[in-house]
GROMACS .gro file of C-alpha atoms in nm:
model
  287
    1UNK     CA    1  -0.923   1.899  -1.936
    2UNK     CA    2  -0.732   1.891  -2.263
    3UNK     CA    3  -0.403   2.064  -2.325
    4UNK     CA    4  -0.448   2.422  -2.448
    5UNK     CA    5  -0.239   2.615  -2.693
    6UNK     CA    6  -0.132   2.912  -2.481
    7UNK     CA    7   0.172   3.107  -2.378
    8UNK     CA    8   0.327   2.923  -2.086
    9UNK     CA    9   0.502   3.093  -1.792
   10UNK     CA   10   0.806   2.868  -1.845
   11UNK     CA   11   0.972   2.756  -2.168
   12UNK     CA   12   0.909   2.401  -2.282
   13UNK     CA   13   1.254   2.249  -2.310
   14UNK     CA   14   1.388   1.916  -2.424
   15UNK     CA   15   1.281   1.652  -2.177
   16UNK     CA   16   1.512   1.387  -2.048
   17UNK     CA   17   1.208   1.199  -1.926
   18UNK     CA   18   0.858   1.254  -1.803
   19UNK     CA   19   0.870   1.286  -1.425
   20UNK     CA   20   0.498   1.220  -1.401
   21UNK     CA   21   0.525   0.889  -1.579
   22UNK     CA   22   0.817   0.769  -1.368
   23UNK     CA   23   0.715   0.869  -1.016
   24UNK     CA   24   0.950   0.714  -0.767
   25UNK     CA   25   0.741   0.462  -0.576
   26UNK     CA   26   0.951   0.228  -0.368
   27UNK     CA   27   0.910  -0.146  -0.358
   28UNK     CA   28   0.747  -0.120  -0.015
   29UNK     CA   29   0.515   0.171  -0.099
   30UNK     CA   30   0.138   0.160  -0.142
   31UNK     CA   31  -0.021   0.454  -0.326
   32UNK     CA   32  -0.346   0.574  -0.171
   33UNK     CA   33  -0.637   0.736  -0.354
   34UNK     CA   34  -0.494   1.076  -0.259
   35UNK     CA   35  -0.171   0.987  -0.445
   36UNK     CA   36   0.032   0.957  -0.127
   37UNK     CA   37   0.290   0.680  -0.110
   38UNK     CA   38   0.266   0.502   0.225
   39UNK     CA   39   0.546   0.267   0.316
   40UNK     CA   40   0.442  -0.082   0.421
   41UNK     CA   41   0.777  -0.224   0.541
   42UNK     CA   42   0.844  -0.594   0.502
   43UNK     CA   43   0.938  -0.803   0.803
   44UNK     CA   44   1.302  -0.899   0.841
   45UNK     CA   45   1.419  -1.255   0.796
   46UNK     CA   46   1.497  -1.296   1.165
   47UNK     CA   47   1.150  -1.191   1.273
   48UNK     CA   48   0.998  -1.423   1.014
   49UNK     CA   49   1.200  -1.716   1.146
   50UNK     CA   50   1.084  -1.644   1.501
   51UNK     CA   51   0.724  -1.619   1.383
   52UNK     CA   52   0.763  -1.947   1.192
   53UNK     CA   53   0.892  -2.126   1.502
   54UNK     CA   54   0.589  -2.014   1.700
   55UNK     CA   55   0.359  -2.126   1.420
   56UNK     CA   56   0.541  -2.460   1.404
   57UNK     CA   57   0.475  -2.519   1.772
   58UNK     CA   58   0.110  -2.432   1.715
   59UNK     CA   59   0.091  -2.682   1.429
   60UNK     CA   60   0.248  -2.949   1.649
   61UNK     CA   61   0.002  -2.876   1.928
   62UNK     CA   62  -0.290  -2.887   1.686
   63UNK     CA   63  -0.172  -3.218   1.544
   64UNK     CA   64  -0.136  -3.376   1.889
   65UNK     CA   65  -0.479  -3.251   1.995
   66UNK     CA   66  -0.652  -3.374   1.679
   67UNK     CA   67  -0.471  -3.707   1.695
   68UNK     CA   68  -0.593  -3.765   2.051
   69UNK     CA   69  -0.948  -3.668   1.960
   70UNK     CA   70  -0.956  -3.885   1.649
   71UNK     CA   71  -0.796  -4.175   1.838
   72UNK     CA   72  -1.068  -4.161   2.100
   73UNK     CA   73  -1.333  -4.137   1.828
   74UNK     CA   74  -1.198  -4.434   1.633
   75UNK     CA   75  -1.104  -4.655   1.925
   76UNK     CA   76  -1.238  -5.004   1.881
   77UNK     CA   77  -1.269  -4.967   1.501
   78UNK     CA   78  -1.052  -5.123   1.234
   79UNK     CA   79  -0.693  -5.014   1.176
   80UNK     CA   80  -0.765  -4.855   0.834
   81UNK     CA   81  -1.004  -4.607   0.988
   82UNK     CA   82  -0.749  -4.517   1.254
   83UNK     CA   83  -0.482  -4.453   0.988
   84UNK     CA   84  -0.724  -4.241   0.786
   85UNK     CA   85  -0.801  -4.037   1.096
   86UNK     CA   86  -0.429  -3.985   1.157
   87UNK     CA   87  -0.377  -3.863   0.800
   88UNK     CA   88  -0.675  -3.630   0.833
   89UNK     CA   89  -0.531  -3.486   1.155
   90UNK     CA   90  -0.200  -3.423   0.978
   91UNK     CA   91  -0.365  -3.252   0.680
   92UNK     CA   92  -0.584  -3.035   0.899
   93UNK     CA   93  -0.287  -2.935   1.115
   94UNK     CA   94  -0.052  -2.847   0.828
   95UNK     CA   95  -0.295  -2.698   0.576
   96UNK     CA   96  -0.650  -2.667   0.704
   97UNK     CA   97  -0.597  -2.484   1.032
   98UNK     CA   98  -0.332  -2.235   0.904
   99UNK     CA   99  -0.544  -2.156   0.597
  100UNK     CA  100  -0.859  -2.102   0.802
  101UNK     CA  101  -0.683  -1.894   1.067
  102UNK     CA  102  -0.504  -1.664   0.819
  103UNK     CA  103  -0.822  -1.623   0.615
  104UNK     CA  104  -1.033  -1.525   0.916
  105UNK     CA  105  -0.767  -1.293   1.060
  106UNK     CA  106  -0.682  -1.152   0.716
  107UNK     CA  107  -0.320  -1.256   0.715
  108UNK     CA  108  -0.222  -1.314   1.077
  109UNK     CA  109  -0.116  -1.643   1.229
  110UNK     CA  110  -0.043  -1.696   1.598
  111UNK     CA  111   0.324  -1.619   1.544
  112UNK     CA  112   0.244  -1.308   1.344
  113UNK     CA  113  -0.001  -1.188   1.608
  114UNK     CA  114   0.267  -1.230   1.874
  115UNK     CA  115   0.533  -1.038   1.678
  116UNK     CA  116   0.316  -0.774   1.512
  117UNK     CA  117   0.325  -0.910   1.157
  118UNK     CA  118   0.067  -0.962   0.886
  119UNK     CA  119   0.067  -1.133   0.547
  120UNK     CA  120  -0.045  -0.893   0.275
  121UNK     CA  121  -0.069  -0.900  -0.102
  122UNK     CA  122   0.212  -0.750  -0.308
  123UNK     CA  123  -0.004  -0.438  -0.355
  124UNK     CA  124  -0.047  -0.402   0.022
  125UNK     CA  125  -0.404  -0.531   0.038
  126UNK     CA  126  -0.533  -0.801   0.274
  127UNK     CA  127  -0.509  -1.164   0.167
  128UNK     CA  128  -0.805  -1.398   0.114
  129UNK     CA  129  -0.855  -1.775   0.103
  130UNK     CA  130  -0.662  -1.842  -0.224
  131UNK     CA  131  -0.347  -1.670  -0.099
  132UNK     CA  132  -0.367  -1.833   0.246
  133UNK     CA  133  -0.425  -2.179   0.095
  134UNK     CA  134  -0.136  -2.143  -0.153
  135UNK     CA  135   0.105  -2.034   0.120
  136UNK     CA  136   0.001  -2.316   0.352
  137UNK     CA  137   0.016  -2.583   0.081
  138UNK     CA  138   0.362  -2.487  -0.040
  139UNK     CA  139   0.473  -2.439   0.319
  140UNK     CA  140   0.419  -2.809   0.385
  141UNK     CA  141   0.698  -2.890   0.141
  142UNK     CA  142   0.943  -2.604   0.191
  143UNK     CA  143   0.899  -2.565   0.565
  144UNK     CA  144   0.813  -2.904   0.711
  145UNK     CA  145   0.923  -3.174   0.464
  146UNK     CA  146   1.252  -2.998   0.379
  147UNK     CA  147   1.302  -2.855   0.731
  148UNK     CA  148   1.272  -2.494   0.615
  149UNK     CA  149   1.594  -2.491   0.411
  150UNK     CA  150   1.436  -2.374   0.079
  151UNK     CA  151   1.224  -2.116   0.261
  152UNK     CA  152   1.528  -1.974   0.441
  153UNK     CA  153   1.748  -1.957   0.129
  154UNK     CA  154   1.480  -1.800  -0.091
  155UNK     CA  155   1.386  -1.547   0.179
  156UNK     CA  156   1.754  -1.463   0.227
  157UNK     CA  157   1.782  -1.363  -0.140
  158UNK     CA  158   1.448  -1.179  -0.156
  159UNK     CA  159   1.432  -0.802  -0.088
  160UNK     CA  160   1.110  -0.858   0.108
  161UNK     CA  161   1.218  -1.186   0.271
  162UNK     CA  162   0.961  -1.376   0.065
  163UNK     CA  163   0.963  -1.754   0.076
  164UNK     CA  164   0.846  -1.979  -0.209
  165UNK     CA  165   0.487  -1.973  -0.086
  166UNK     CA  166   0.488  -1.593  -0.092
  167UNK     CA  167   0.620  -1.583  -0.448
  168UNK     CA  168   0.352  -1.829  -0.562
  169UNK     CA  169   0.069  -1.650  -0.381
  170UNK     CA  170   0.183  -1.294  -0.460
  171UNK     CA  171   0.220  -1.199  -0.095
  172UNK     CA  172   0.478  -1.088   0.160
  173UNK     CA  173   0.488  -1.048   0.537
  174UNK     CA  174   0.471  -0.686   0.655
  175UNK     CA  175   0.529  -0.526   0.992
  176UNK     CA  176   0.213  -0.384   1.149
  177UNK     CA  177   0.363  -0.209   1.449
  178UNK     CA  178   0.511   0.078   1.252
  179UNK     CA  179   0.424   0.440   1.312
  180UNK     CA  180   0.262   0.583   1.000
  181UNK     CA  181   0.396   0.926   0.909
  182UNK     CA  182   0.230   1.103   0.618
  183UNK     CA  183   0.413   1.388   0.444
  184UNK     CA  184   0.305   1.741   0.533
  185UNK     CA  185   0.083   1.884   0.255
  186UNK     CA  186   0.247   2.169   0.065
  187UNK     CA  187   0.128   2.513   0.180
  188UNK     CA  188  -0.026   2.775  -0.045
  189UNK     CA  189   0.239   3.036  -0.146
  190UNK     CA  190   0.103   3.376  -0.056
  191UNK     CA  191   0.197   3.545  -0.390
  192UNK     CA  192  -0.031   3.295  -0.569
  193UNK     CA  193  -0.323   3.306  -0.328
  194UNK     CA  194  -0.522   3.554  -0.535
  195UNK     CA  195  -0.461   3.359  -0.857
  196UNK     CA  196  -0.555   3.026  -0.695
  197UNK     CA  197  -0.877   3.169  -0.553
  198UNK     CA  198  -1.028   3.221  -0.897
  199UNK     CA  199  -0.833   2.970  -1.109
  200UNK     CA  200  -0.996   2.665  -1.259
  201UNK     CA  201  -0.777   2.378  -1.138
  202UNK     CA  202  -0.879   2.037  -1.276
  203UNK     CA  203  -0.769   1.714  -1.111
  204UNK     CA  204  -0.434   1.601  -1.259
  205UNK     CA  205  -0.363   1.229  -1.304
  206UNK     CA  206  -0.263   1.052  -0.980
  207UNK     CA  207   0.086   0.970  -1.108
  208UNK     CA  208   0.151   1.338  -1.182
  209UNK     CA  209   0.025   1.445  -0.839
  210UNK     CA  210   0.245   1.181  -0.679
  211UNK     CA  211   0.548   1.300  -0.873
  212UNK     CA  212   0.487   1.660  -0.766
  213UNK     CA  213   0.443   1.560  -0.402
  214UNK     CA  214   0.760   1.357  -0.402
  215UNK     CA  215   0.958   1.631  -0.572
  216UNK     CA  216   0.848   1.896  -0.321
  217UNK     CA  217   0.929   1.666  -0.029
  218UNK     CA  218   1.277   1.588  -0.161
  219UNK     CA  219   1.366   1.907  -0.344
  220UNK     CA  220   1.608   2.020  -0.073
  221UNK     CA  221   1.815   1.706  -0.130
  222UNK     CA  222   1.861   1.761  -0.505
  223UNK     CA  223   2.138   1.935  -0.691
  224UNK     CA  224   2.036   2.291  -0.789
  225UNK     CA  225   2.039   2.217  -1.163
  226UNK     CA  226   1.843   1.893  -1.127
  227UNK     CA  227   1.598   2.066  -0.894
  228UNK     CA  228   1.539   2.342  -1.149
  229UNK     CA  229   1.492   2.101  -1.440
  230UNK     CA  230   1.248   1.876  -1.253
  231UNK     CA  231   1.048   2.172  -1.126
  232UNK     CA  232   1.017   2.310  -1.480
  233UNK     CA  233   0.911   1.973  -1.620
  234UNK     CA  234   0.646   1.915  -1.357
  235UNK     CA  235   0.516   2.271  -1.378
  236UNK     CA  236   0.497   2.243  -1.758
  237UNK     CA  237   0.286   1.928  -1.724
  238UNK     CA  238   0.052   2.084  -1.468
  239UNK     CA  239  -0.024   2.392  -1.677
  240UNK     CA  240  -0.247   2.169  -1.891
  241UNK     CA  241  -0.488   2.140  -1.597
  242UNK     CA  242  -0.523   2.505  -1.492
  243UNK     CA  243  -0.691   2.810  -1.641
  244UNK     CA  244  -0.589   3.084  -1.652
  245UNK     CA  245  -0.218   3.023  -1.642
  246UNK     CA  246  -0.027   3.155  -1.339
  247UNK     CA  247   0.158   3.487  -1.355
  248UNK     CA  248   0.480   3.481  -1.555
  249UNK     CA  249   0.671   3.577  -1.241
  250UNK     CA  250   0.559   3.267  -1.050
  251UNK     CA  251   0.845   3.027  -0.970
  252UNK     CA  252   0.777   2.670  -1.085
  253UNK     CA  253   0.801   2.525  -0.733
  254UNK     CA  254   0.557   2.782  -0.599
  255UNK     CA  255   0.318   2.692  -0.882
  256UNK     CA  256   0.341   2.323  -0.786
  257UNK     CA  257   0.261   2.406  -0.425
  258UNK     CA  258  -0.031   2.626  -0.529
  259UNK     CA  259  -0.187   2.359  -0.751
  260UNK     CA  260  -0.160   2.084  -0.489
  261UNK     CA  261  -0.285   2.309  -0.210
  262UNK     CA  262  -0.578   2.428  -0.421
  263UNK     CA  263  -0.683   2.076  -0.514
  264UNK     CA  264  -0.656   1.967  -0.152
  265UNK     CA  265  -0.868   2.256  -0.023
  266UNK     CA  266  -1.136   2.207  -0.286
  267UNK     CA  267  -1.147   1.831  -0.239
  268UNK     CA  268  -1.189   1.880   0.136
  269UNK     CA  269  -1.470   2.128   0.074
  270UNK     CA  270  -1.640   1.883  -0.164
  271UNK     CA  271  -1.610   1.598   0.085
  272UNK     CA  272  -1.751   1.823   0.357
  273UNK     CA  273  -2.052   1.915   0.142
  274UNK     CA  274  -2.117   1.549   0.061
  275UNK     CA  275  -2.095   1.455   0.430
  276UNK     CA  276  -2.342   1.728   0.526
  277UNK     CA  277  -2.578   1.620   0.249
  278UNK     CA  278  -2.567   1.258   0.364
  279UNK     CA  279  -2.631   1.369   0.720
  280UNK     CA  280  -2.940   1.570   0.616
  281UNK     CA  281  -3.075   1.280   0.410
  282UNK     CA  282  -3.030   1.037   0.699
  283UNK     CA  283  -3.204   1.277   0.935
  284UNK     CA  284  -3.502   1.305   0.696
  285UNK     CA  285  -3.530   0.927   0.671
  286UNK     CA  286  -3.523   0.888   1.046
  287UNK     CA  287  -3.775   1.169   1.084
   0.00000   0.00000   0.00000
């Protein structure tokens, strides 16, 4: 919906900045399709070291096992074949097995499984073969050849405890065993219930919805003047997506709550209708 030329309930003042364009998303936040920032906390350096030690023991065990198997398979052959088998066992132990395991488990090694960790992309998504291979390949140098010194120093200076392999692959190690707490949706203010029932409320951009959600969740922590200015700025932006405009007596914060609550209710109704329609279509096909 385009911006309309109409009398607004609040004056348009000089803007210090656009709160919708600079929504505060933390470095460990992932924004869902509903414009809710969900924190995906990174693992601490100590937990990563413990996980790495477990993985190192697994690599050593894999190498010993493969070496024994290849030695039995190449017994009685020439020495060159035995050396080639030993090199193959080393490569499979250091690169092949970790890459395959993390790819199949979508970011979890044995150490990470034991400590409740997972390797994820910087955007919070699951890793695939390229990320797992890059981490394993660089890990051979920084973890095994150099005894983990570069990995430890780089992770110590990184906000997310990322080692060199993580920086190259665009990943970090996140904690899985964290209770997910979503913010409570804003309620519908009763003075605006009648207006919201008949108002045409288009879907605002996700960054503007996120900014409004974050403001309402943190408004009680703001200085009164800053709270008033931010509420006016956000309400002024949201008036471009509603028709008719709210009553002139509506406080900006109440208007924000009304818009978000209205969009949420209507989106839930739409999703419910689509689910019922799919259910009827599936029943007809089965019938």
